[in-house]
Short mmCIF file of C-alpha atoms in Angstrom, two decimals:
data_model
loop_
_atom_site.label_atom_id
_atom_site.label_comp_id
_atom_site.label_asym_id
_atom_site.label_seq_id
_atom_site.Cartn_x
_atom_site.Cartn_y
_atom_site.Cartn_z
CA UNK A 158 142.88 107.18 55.65
CA UNK A 159 141.44 105.39 58.67
CA UNK A 160 139.34 108.19 60.13
CA UNK A 161 139.06 111.70 58.80
CA UNK A 162 136.93 114.63 59.88
CA UNK A 163 135.65 116.75 57.01
CA UNK A 164 134.00 119.91 58.25
CA UNK A 165 132.38 122.41 55.94
CA UNK A 166 129.44 124.69 56.52
CA UNK A 167 127.46 125.88 53.50
CA UNK A 168 124.25 127.84 54.11
CA UNK A 169 121.33 128.00 51.73
CA UNK A 170 117.54 127.82 51.65
CA UNK A 171 117.51 124.11 50.71
CA UNK A 172 120.23 123.00 53.14
CA UNK A 173 118.92 120.36 55.57
CA UNK A 174 119.58 120.77 59.33
CA UNK A 175 123.24 119.95 60.05
CA UNK A 176 123.86 116.46 61.37
CA UNK A 177 126.82 114.34 62.40
CA UNK A 178 127.23 111.52 59.88
CA UNK A 179 129.58 108.53 59.87
CA UNK A 180 130.51 107.22 56.39
CA UNK A 181 131.88 103.65 56.39
CA UNK A 182 133.53 102.12 53.31
CA UNK A 183 136.76 100.24 52.69
CA UNK A 184 137.18 102.02 49.33
CA UNK A 185 138.86 105.38 50.15
CA UNK A 186 137.74 107.24 47.03
CA UNK A 187 134.05 106.33 47.36
CA UNK A 188 134.15 106.98 51.11
CA UNK A 189 135.80 110.40 50.91
CA UNK A 190 133.74 111.60 47.93
CA UNK A 191 130.47 110.84 49.71
CA UNK A 192 131.71 112.42 52.95
CA UNK A 193 132.79 115.57 51.12
CA UNK A 194 129.47 115.84 49.26
CA UNK A 195 127.53 115.65 52.51
CA UNK A 196 129.89 118.08 54.23
CA UNK A 197 129.16 120.60 51.49
CA UNK A 198 125.52 120.42 52.54
CA UNK A 199 126.46 121.57 56.02
CA UNK A 200 126.84 118.22 57.75
CA UNK A 201 129.78 117.19 59.89
CA UNK A 202 131.12 113.97 58.41
CA UNK A 203 133.52 111.42 59.86
CA UNK A 204 134.88 108.46 57.89
CA UNK A 205 135.83 104.89 58.84
CA UNK A 206 137.42 102.18 56.71
CA UNK A 207 135.53 99.27 58.27
CA UNK A 208 132.90 98.08 60.70
CA UNK A 209 135.19 97.59 63.70
CA UNK A 210 136.60 101.10 63.38
CA UNK A 211 133.09 102.49 62.95
CA UNK A 212 131.88 100.85 66.19
CA UNK A 213 134.81 102.38 68.03
CA UNK A 214 133.90 105.85 66.76
CA UNK A 215 130.26 105.32 67.71
CA UNK A 216 131.33 104.28 71.19
CA UNK A 217 133.43 107.41 71.69
CA UNK A 218 131.14 110.00 70.11
CA UNK A 219 127.53 110.69 69.13
CA UNK A 220 126.29 110.42 65.55
CA UNK A 221 122.92 111.04 63.96
CA UNK A 222 123.39 108.73 60.99
CA UNK A 223 125.59 106.00 59.50
CA UNK A 224 126.04 105.29 55.79
CA UNK A 225 127.82 101.99 55.32
CA UNK A 226 128.90 99.96 52.33
CA UNK A 227 127.51 96.43 52.30
CA UNK A 228 130.53 94.45 51.04
CA UNK A 229 133.57 95.11 53.24
CA UNK A 230 136.39 92.95 54.51
CA UNK A 231 135.98 91.79 58.09
CA UNK A 232 132.66 93.06 59.45
CA UNK A 233 130.29 93.64 56.54
CA UNK A 234 127.58 96.28 56.32
CA UNK A 235 124.74 94.08 57.58
CA UNK A 236 126.72 93.01 60.64
CA UNK A 237 127.57 96.66 61.34
CA UNK A 238 123.93 97.62 60.86
CA UNK A 239 122.80 95.07 63.46
CA UNK A 240 125.42 96.23 65.95
CA UNK A 241 124.52 99.90 65.47
CA UNK A 242 120.78 99.32 65.94
CA UNK A 243 121.47 97.18 68.99
CA UNK A 244 123.80 99.65 70.72
CA UNK A 245 122.54 102.97 69.32
CA UNK A 246 118.89 102.51 68.30
CA UNK A 247 118.34 106.24 67.64
CA UNK A 248 120.99 106.34 64.89
CA UNK A 249 119.59 106.03 61.36
CA UNK A 250 121.48 103.66 59.03
CA UNK A 251 121.54 103.54 55.22
CA UNK A 252 123.23 100.56 53.54
CA UNK A 253 125.09 101.15 50.25
CA UNK A 254 125.35 98.15 47.95
CA UNK A 255 126.69 97.36 44.53
CA UNK A 256 124.60 94.17 44.46
CA UNK A 257 121.01 95.37 44.93
CA UNK A 258 118.55 92.48 45.22
CA UNK A 259 115.17 92.09 46.82
CA UNK A 260 116.66 89.72 49.41
CA UNK A 261 119.36 92.23 50.32
CA UNK A 262 116.85 95.04 50.69
CA UNK A 263 114.48 92.96 52.82
CA UNK A 264 117.30 91.77 55.08
CA UNK A 265 118.61 95.30 55.57
CA UNK A 266 115.14 96.70 56.36
CA UNK A 267 114.43 93.88 58.79
CA UNK A 268 117.70 94.64 60.56
CA UNK A 269 116.60 98.24 61.05
CA UNK A 270 118.01 100.14 58.05
CA UNK A 271 116.14 103.24 56.95
CA UNK A 272 116.77 102.34 53.30
CA UNK A 273 119.49 101.17 50.93
CA UNK A 274 121.36 103.01 48.17
CA UNK A 275 122.31 101.08 45.02
CA UNK A 276 125.63 101.69 43.28
CA UNK A 277 126.27 103.50 41.08
CA UNK A 278 124.26 106.36 42.59
CA UNK A 279 124.04 110.06 41.87
CA UNK A 280 125.18 112.44 44.61
CA UNK A 281 121.81 114.20 44.53
CA UNK A 282 120.14 110.84 45.13
CA UNK A 283 122.35 110.22 48.17
CA UNK A 284 121.72 113.72 49.53
CA UNK A 285 117.96 113.32 49.20
CA UNK A 286 117.99 109.94 50.94
CA UNK A 287 120.10 111.35 53.78
CA UNK A 288 117.73 114.30 54.12
CA UNK A 289 114.69 112.01 54.37
CA UNK A 290 116.36 109.72 56.90
CA UNK A 291 117.42 112.64 59.09
CA UNK A 292 113.96 114.15 58.90
CA UNK A 293 112.45 110.86 60.04
CA UNK A 294 114.91 110.75 62.94
CA UNK A 295 114.18 114.35 63.90
CA UNK A 296 110.43 113.74 63.97
CA UNK A 297 110.84 110.52 65.95
CA UNK A 298 113.04 112.23 68.55
CA UNK A 299 110.65 115.17 68.74
CA UNK A 300 107.73 112.85 69.46
CA UNK A 301 109.82 111.04 72.08
CA UNK A 302 110.82 114.37 73.62
CA UNK A 303 107.20 115.51 73.85
CA UNK A 304 106.16 112.19 75.38
CA UNK A 305 108.99 112.46 77.88
CA UNK A 306 107.93 115.98 78.83
CA UNK A 307 104.46 114.66 79.56
CA UNK A 308 105.93 111.85 81.66
CA UNK A 309 108.24 114.22 83.54
CA UNK A 310 105.28 116.19 84.83
CA UNK A 311 104.52 113.23 87.07
CA UNK A 312 108.01 111.76 87.50
CA UNK A 313 109.29 111.81 91.08
CA UNK A 314 112.91 112.37 92.04
CA UNK A 315 115.41 110.24 90.08
CA UNK A 316 117.07 107.50 92.13
CA UNK A 317 120.21 109.43 92.93
CA UNK A 318 122.93 108.13 95.19
CA UNK A 319 126.34 106.48 95.27
CA UNK A 320 126.29 105.12 98.83
CA UNK A 321 127.08 101.37 98.91
CA UNK A 322 123.51 100.51 99.94
CA UNK A 323 122.12 102.51 96.99
CA UNK A 324 124.56 100.97 94.52
CA UNK A 325 123.48 97.53 95.68
CA UNK A 326 119.79 98.49 95.50
CA UNK A 327 120.11 99.77 91.94
CA UNK A 328 122.04 96.66 90.94
CA UNK A 329 119.25 94.52 92.35
CA UNK A 330 116.59 96.53 90.49
CA UNK A 331 118.46 96.04 87.22
CA UNK A 332 118.52 92.29 87.85
CA UNK A 333 114.88 91.79 88.89
CA UNK A 334 113.17 94.29 86.57
CA UNK A 335 113.28 92.19 83.36
CA UNK A 336 111.80 89.10 85.06
CA UNK A 337 108.21 90.47 85.04
CA UNK A 338 107.34 88.98 88.46
CA UNK A 339 105.62 90.87 91.28
CA UNK A 340 107.90 93.11 93.35
CA UNK A 341 107.36 94.20 96.95
CA UNK A 342 109.16 97.38 98.07
CA UNK A 343 109.67 97.90 101.79
CA UNK A 344 110.85 101.07 103.47
CA UNK A 345 110.08 104.02 105.69
CA UNK A 346 107.94 106.90 104.48
CA UNK A 347 109.87 109.24 102.20
CA UNK A 348 112.62 106.81 101.20
CA UNK A 349 111.62 106.82 97.52
CA UNK A 350 109.55 103.66 97.08
CA UNK A 351 107.74 105.08 94.05
CA UNK A 352 111.08 106.08 92.51
CA UNK A 353 112.22 102.46 92.84
CA UNK A 354 108.95 101.24 91.34
CA UNK A 355 109.44 103.50 88.33
CA UNK A 356 112.98 102.21 87.86
CA UNK A 357 111.64 98.66 87.88
CA UNK A 358 109.24 99.74 85.13
CA UNK A 359 111.91 101.53 83.06
CA UNK A 360 114.23 98.51 83.13
CA UNK A 361 111.43 96.08 82.25
CA UNK A 362 110.08 94.90 78.90
CA UNK A 363 106.99 97.01 79.68
CA UNK A 364 108.91 100.30 79.69
CA UNK A 365 107.12 101.63 76.59
CA UNK A 366 103.70 100.98 78.17
CA UNK A 367 102.07 102.97 80.98
CA UNK A 368 103.09 103.23 84.61
CA UNK A 369 100.28 104.14 87.00
CA UNK A 370 100.46 104.59 90.77
CA UNK A 371 97.78 104.63 93.44
CA UNK A 372 98.03 105.19 97.18
CA UNK A 373 95.83 102.50 98.69
CA UNK A 374 95.61 104.38 101.98
CA UNK A 375 94.03 107.45 100.35
CA UNK A 376 90.69 105.75 99.55
CA UNK A 377 87.99 104.00 101.50
CA UNK A 378 87.17 100.43 100.50
CA UNK A 379 84.38 101.27 98.04
CA UNK A 380 86.32 103.98 96.23
CA UNK A 381 89.49 101.89 96.08
CA UNK A 382 87.61 98.99 94.50
CA UNK A 383 86.19 101.33 91.85
CA UNK A 384 89.61 102.89 91.20
CA UNK A 385 91.33 99.54 90.76
CA UNK A 386 88.67 97.49 88.97
CA UNK A 387 86.31 100.09 87.49
CA UNK A 388 82.52 100.00 87.61
CA UNK A 389 79.50 99.54 85.39
CA UNK A 390 76.90 102.22 84.82
CA UNK A 391 74.39 102.23 87.69
CA UNK A 392 76.62 100.08 89.94
CA UNK A 393 76.09 102.56 92.77
CA UNK A 394 74.71 106.02 93.37
CA UNK A 395 76.59 108.45 91.15
CA UNK A 396 77.82 105.83 88.69
CA UNK A 397 76.28 107.54 85.67
CA UNK A 398 78.56 105.86 83.16
CA UNK A 399 80.85 102.88 82.79
CA UNK A 400 84.39 103.44 84.03
CA UNK A 401 87.54 101.41 83.45
CA UNK A 402 89.74 100.84 86.49
CA UNK A 403 93.51 101.13 86.73
CA UNK A 404 94.03 97.44 85.95
CA UNK A 405 92.44 97.98 82.54
CA UNK A 406 93.94 101.42 81.99
CA UNK A 407 97.50 100.18 82.50
CA UNK A 408 97.11 97.09 80.29
CA UNK A 409 100.56 95.88 79.25
CA UNK A 410 102.25 98.19 81.73
CA UNK A 411 103.02 98.43 85.45
CA UNK A 412 100.61 99.17 88.30
CA UNK A 413 102.17 100.48 91.50
CA UNK A 414 100.14 99.88 94.67
CA UNK A 415 101.60 102.18 97.30
CA UNK A 416 100.81 101.57 100.99
CA UNK A 417 99.25 98.20 100.14
CA UNK A 418 99.28 97.40 103.86
CA UNK A 419 96.44 99.89 104.35
CA UNK A 420 93.98 97.76 102.34
CA UNK A 421 91.01 96.28 104.16
CA UNK A 422 90.80 92.49 104.40
CA UNK A 423 87.84 92.50 102.00
CA UNK A 424 89.87 94.43 99.39
CA UNK A 425 92.80 92.09 99.92
CA UNK A 426 90.59 89.17 98.86
CA UNK A 427 89.66 90.97 95.62
CA UNK A 428 93.25 91.92 94.90
CA UNK A 429 94.36 88.33 95.53
CA UNK A 430 91.89 87.09 92.93
CA UNK A 431 93.16 89.62 90.37
CA UNK A 432 96.77 88.56 91.01
CA UNK A 433 96.03 84.82 90.87
CA UNK A 434 93.55 84.73 88.00
CA UNK A 435 94.96 87.66 85.99
CA UNK A 436 91.45 88.94 85.48
CA UNK A 437 89.21 91.50 87.17
CA UNK A 438 85.51 92.14 87.47
CA UNK A 439 84.15 95.69 87.48
CA UNK A 440 81.96 96.80 90.37
CA UNK A 441 78.40 95.92 89.41
CA UNK A 442 79.57 93.72 86.54
CA UNK A 443 79.41 89.97 85.90
CA UNK A 444 82.02 89.51 83.17
CA UNK A 445 85.61 88.53 83.93
CA UNK A 446 88.05 90.81 82.09
CA UNK A 447 91.57 89.42 81.42
CA UNK A 448 94.39 91.82 82.28
CA UNK A 449 98.11 91.81 81.52
CA UNK A 450 99.63 93.94 84.27
CA UNK A 451 102.81 93.80 86.30
CA UNK A 452 102.24 94.60 89.96
CA UNK A 453 104.70 96.46 92.14
CA UNK A 454 103.50 96.93 95.72
CA UNK A 455 104.99 98.99 98.55
CA UNK A 456 104.44 99.51 102.24
CA UNK A 457 106.10 101.06 105.28
CA UNK A 458 104.60 98.35 107.50
CA UNK A 459 106.10 95.05 108.59
CA UNK A 460 103.82 92.74 106.64
CA UNK A 461 105.04 89.66 108.50
CA UNK A 462 103.78 91.20 111.73
CA UNK A 463 100.57 92.27 109.99
CA UNK A 464 100.03 88.66 108.89
CA UNK A 465 100.68 87.34 112.41
CA UNK A 466 98.14 89.76 113.89
CA UNK A 467 95.52 88.94 111.25
CA UNK A 468 95.54 92.37 109.61
CA UNK A 469 97.00 91.12 106.33
CA UNK A 470 96.17 87.93 104.46
CA UNK A 471 98.97 85.40 104.39
CA UNK A 472 98.09 84.14 100.90
CA UNK A 473 98.24 87.69 99.48
CA UNK A 474 101.51 88.31 101.31
CA UNK A 475 103.06 85.26 99.62
CA UNK A 476 101.76 86.45 96.23
CA UNK A 477 103.30 89.91 96.68
CA UNK A 478 106.48 88.81 98.44
CA UNK A 479 108.14 87.26 95.37
CA UNK A 480 110.99 89.74 94.95
CA UNK A 481 111.67 92.20 97.76
CA UNK A 482 113.47 95.55 97.56
CA UNK A 483 114.38 97.29 100.82
CA UNK A 484 114.76 101.07 100.66
CA UNK A 485 117.49 102.39 102.99
CA UNK A 486 116.60 105.38 105.19
CA UNK A 487 118.55 108.56 104.56
CA UNK A 488 120.57 108.18 107.79
CA UNK A 489 122.16 105.06 106.26
CA UNK A 490 123.34 106.95 103.17
CA UNK A 491 124.55 110.30 104.48
CA UNK A 492 127.30 110.44 101.83
CA UNK A 493 124.51 111.07 99.30
CA UNK A 494 123.36 114.26 101.05
CA UNK A 495 125.46 116.68 98.90
CA UNK A 496 124.22 115.16 95.65
CA UNK A 497 120.57 115.08 96.76
CA UNK A 498 120.65 118.58 98.25
CA UNK A 499 122.15 120.05 95.10
CA UNK A 500 119.64 118.25 92.91
CA UNK A 501 116.70 119.58 94.95
CA UNK A 502 118.16 123.10 94.91
CA UNK A 503 118.48 123.05 91.12
CA UNK A 504 115.02 121.55 90.70
CA UNK A 505 113.37 124.15 92.95
CA UNK A 506 115.25 126.93 91.18
CA UNK A 507 114.05 125.77 87.75
CA UNK A 508 110.47 125.69 88.98
CA UNK A 509 110.75 129.27 90.29
CA UNK A 510 112.73 130.49 87.25
CA UNK A 511 115.75 131.69 89.21
CA UNK A 512 119.47 130.82 89.30
CA UNK A 513 120.30 127.83 91.47
CA UNK A 514 122.04 128.90 94.70
CA UNK A 515 125.01 127.11 96.14
CA UNK A 516 124.88 125.38 99.53
CA UNK A 517 127.23 126.62 102.25
CA UNK A 518 129.47 124.31 104.26
CA UNK A 519 127.58 125.33 107.41
CA UNK A 520 124.31 124.14 105.91
CA UNK A 521 125.81 120.86 104.78
CA UNK A 522 127.18 120.37 108.31
CA UNK A 523 123.71 120.95 109.76
CA UNK A 524 122.12 118.54 107.28
CA UNK A 525 124.77 115.96 108.14
CA UNK A 526 123.81 116.17 111.84
CA UNK A 527 120.06 115.91 111.32
CA UNK A 528 118.25 112.55 111.63
CA UNK A 529 115.75 113.17 108.77
CA UNK A 530 112.82 111.10 110.06
CA UNK A 531 111.01 112.00 106.83
CA UNK A 532 113.98 110.76 104.78
CA UNK A 533 114.57 112.00 101.21
CA UNK A 534 111.12 113.58 101.00
CA UNK A 535 111.87 115.69 104.07
CA UNK A 536 115.25 116.73 102.64
CA UNK A 537 113.47 117.86 99.49
CA UNK A 538 111.05 119.98 101.53
CA UNK A 539 113.94 121.47 103.54
CA UNK A 540 115.87 122.50 100.42
CA UNK A 541 112.81 123.83 98.60
CA UNK A 542 111.99 126.03 101.60
CA UNK A 543 115.58 127.25 101.75
CA UNK A 544 115.55 128.18 98.05
CA UNK A 545 112.40 130.26 98.58
CA UNK A 546 113.99 132.22 101.45
CA UNK A 547 117.43 132.48 99.85
CA UNK A 548 117.91 135.93 98.32
CA UNK A 549 121.57 135.51 97.47
CA UNK A 550 123.79 133.06 95.65
CA UNK A 551 124.20 130.61 98.54
CA UNK A 552 121.87 128.83 100.98
CA UNK A 553 122.91 129.81 104.51
CA UNK A 554 121.78 128.53 107.94
CA UNK A 555 119.44 131.52 108.25
CA UNK A 556 117.42 130.14 105.33
CA UNK A 557 116.67 126.88 107.16
CA UNK A 558 113.80 126.25 109.55
CA UNK A 559 114.39 127.05 113.27
CA UNK A 560 114.28 123.33 114.09
CA UNK A 561 117.18 122.62 111.75
CA UNK A 562 119.20 125.63 112.89
CA UNK A 563 119.05 124.27 116.42
CA UNK A 564 119.72 120.68 115.40
CA UNK A 565 123.11 120.52 117.12
CA UNK A 566 121.36 120.91 120.48
CA UNK A 567 119.61 117.55 120.25
CA UNK A 568 121.24 115.52 117.46
CA UNK A 569 124.79 114.18 117.62
CA UNK A 570 126.99 113.62 114.61
CA UNK A 571 126.48 110.13 113.13
CA UNK A 572 129.78 108.50 112.32
CA UNK A 573 133.12 109.86 111.16
CA UNK A 574 132.92 108.78 107.53
CA UNK A 575 133.60 111.66 105.17
CA UNK A 576 130.84 112.22 102.58
CA UNK A 577 131.66 111.95 98.91
CA UNK A 578 131.93 115.19 96.99
CA UNK A 579 129.15 116.18 94.61
CA UNK A 580 131.41 115.46 91.64
CA UNK A 581 132.25 111.99 92.96
CA UNK A 582 128.58 111.20 93.58
CA UNK A 583 127.60 112.37 90.11
CA UNK A 584 130.37 110.39 88.44
CA UNK A 585 129.39 107.20 90.28
CA UNK A 586 125.71 107.74 89.44
CA UNK A 587 126.44 108.17 85.71
CA UNK A 588 128.87 105.23 85.65
CA UNK A 589 126.34 102.90 87.26
CA UNK A 590 123.49 104.05 85.01
CA UNK A 591 125.52 103.57 81.82
CA UNK A 592 126.58 100.11 82.97
CA UNK A 593 123.06 98.93 83.68
CA UNK A 594 121.62 100.59 80.57
CA UNK A 595 124.11 98.50 78.52
CA UNK A 596 125.73 101.80 77.43
CA UNK A 597 122.47 102.87 75.77
CA UNK A 598 122.88 106.60 76.30
CA UNK A 599 119.30 107.43 75.38
CA UNK A 600 118.01 105.12 78.11
CA UNK A 601 120.71 106.30 80.54
CA UNK A 602 119.74 109.94 79.98
CA UNK A 603 116.08 109.03 80.60
CA UNK A 604 116.94 107.25 83.85
CA UNK A 605 119.06 110.19 85.01
CA UNK A 606 116.37 112.72 84.09
CA UNK A 607 118.58 114.69 81.67
CA UNK A 608 118.87 115.02 77.89
CA UNK A 609 121.44 113.19 75.75
CA UNK A 610 123.52 116.33 75.16
CA UNK A 611 123.87 116.95 78.91
CA UNK A 612 124.76 113.31 79.47
CA UNK A 613 127.44 113.46 76.76
CA UNK A 614 129.02 116.54 78.38
CA UNK A 615 129.02 114.88 81.80
CA UNK A 616 130.56 111.69 80.37
CA UNK A 617 133.39 113.73 78.83
CA UNK A 618 133.90 115.76 82.02
CA UNK A 619 134.12 112.69 84.22
CA UNK A 620 136.25 110.73 81.76
CA UNK A 621 133.77 107.84 81.52
#
């Protein structure tokens, strides 16, 4: 048989947690016997007669583990192993071989296999190996989940949006992120410059390292220098101990300098040296400290004008202005309003432990007429306020601020283009994310700010 689902649930004190396992072998008897033995332990097993069929099943559905025979016609077990680990890195793979050698074992382990099983094997031996592999996967995913929870405490809004300008922006980010060069993000306040910076980090080779952000306009010159470069003990009054700066703390990762246009000229000289020389010197120190950091800078100022007026150094501008991302204001992407408003409503509801209210057509009409000078950040504040005042199952005009309720008196409707529905926006967002995550659903779920199970349900619902 080409593909057969064998479902059996058997409870017991020694039964491992149920998993979804793909058994691949071109010998039907061996394949079905192993699948049945694992099903009797409570697992859901699916079978495939070869590597090509197995990849198709993995593409269409989620699995926790693959057991594959080594010697098969067409795509052999090692080739399948490499493809699985490339496309689905979270899936554990065990290679089954009738020709166990040291070279075979080493090659399989190097390619990412959890272990190999030598024929002939006892069923109990196979069950134990599967149990250990699944336990390793569970622990790895649990650690990743806990790390992600810690990251999400500081994560800003995901980069949601299906407007043409946002699709183009996200496509550009996916192209420039892997290059590791400095990126300059331009845009009005509240357009999501830090969100874009985090996407650059997530798509880069530094994604497993740290991402740190600092608002350069929030510190005076002395404090900003200490924050960025650190200081030695006794460097100034109150420096009772040595402190590492952000350049050292984010070693190997990405440092986001928000509002870089607010830096003093003296600080710009010090930043220029760090960018050019790839080393820093702590305040009060004499040693040069090498650093491996990717810089992403952002500003709401016109740096060309700042250079012309002498408020920003031209040489630093050229160093930062290698790759430029321009964030569109919200008025240029009004079709994204339903998606963003719904996201903020659900987010605010989760934080207040209450059901998420719907958003009435009247409210969406008001939001569509408003200019949003504060952009996405202002929309978030508007929706969060409305959720607080909403005591029913739908946000109504009465829950908005007086300024918004009277918006039609001083703001005219912008354009006749009909906004996309929430479902259409969500489908386009998921489609784009999957495409640029190379169909890696773990990465796509991370970028979308949801778990893999939720992503899988949305993929099925939207027919992607």
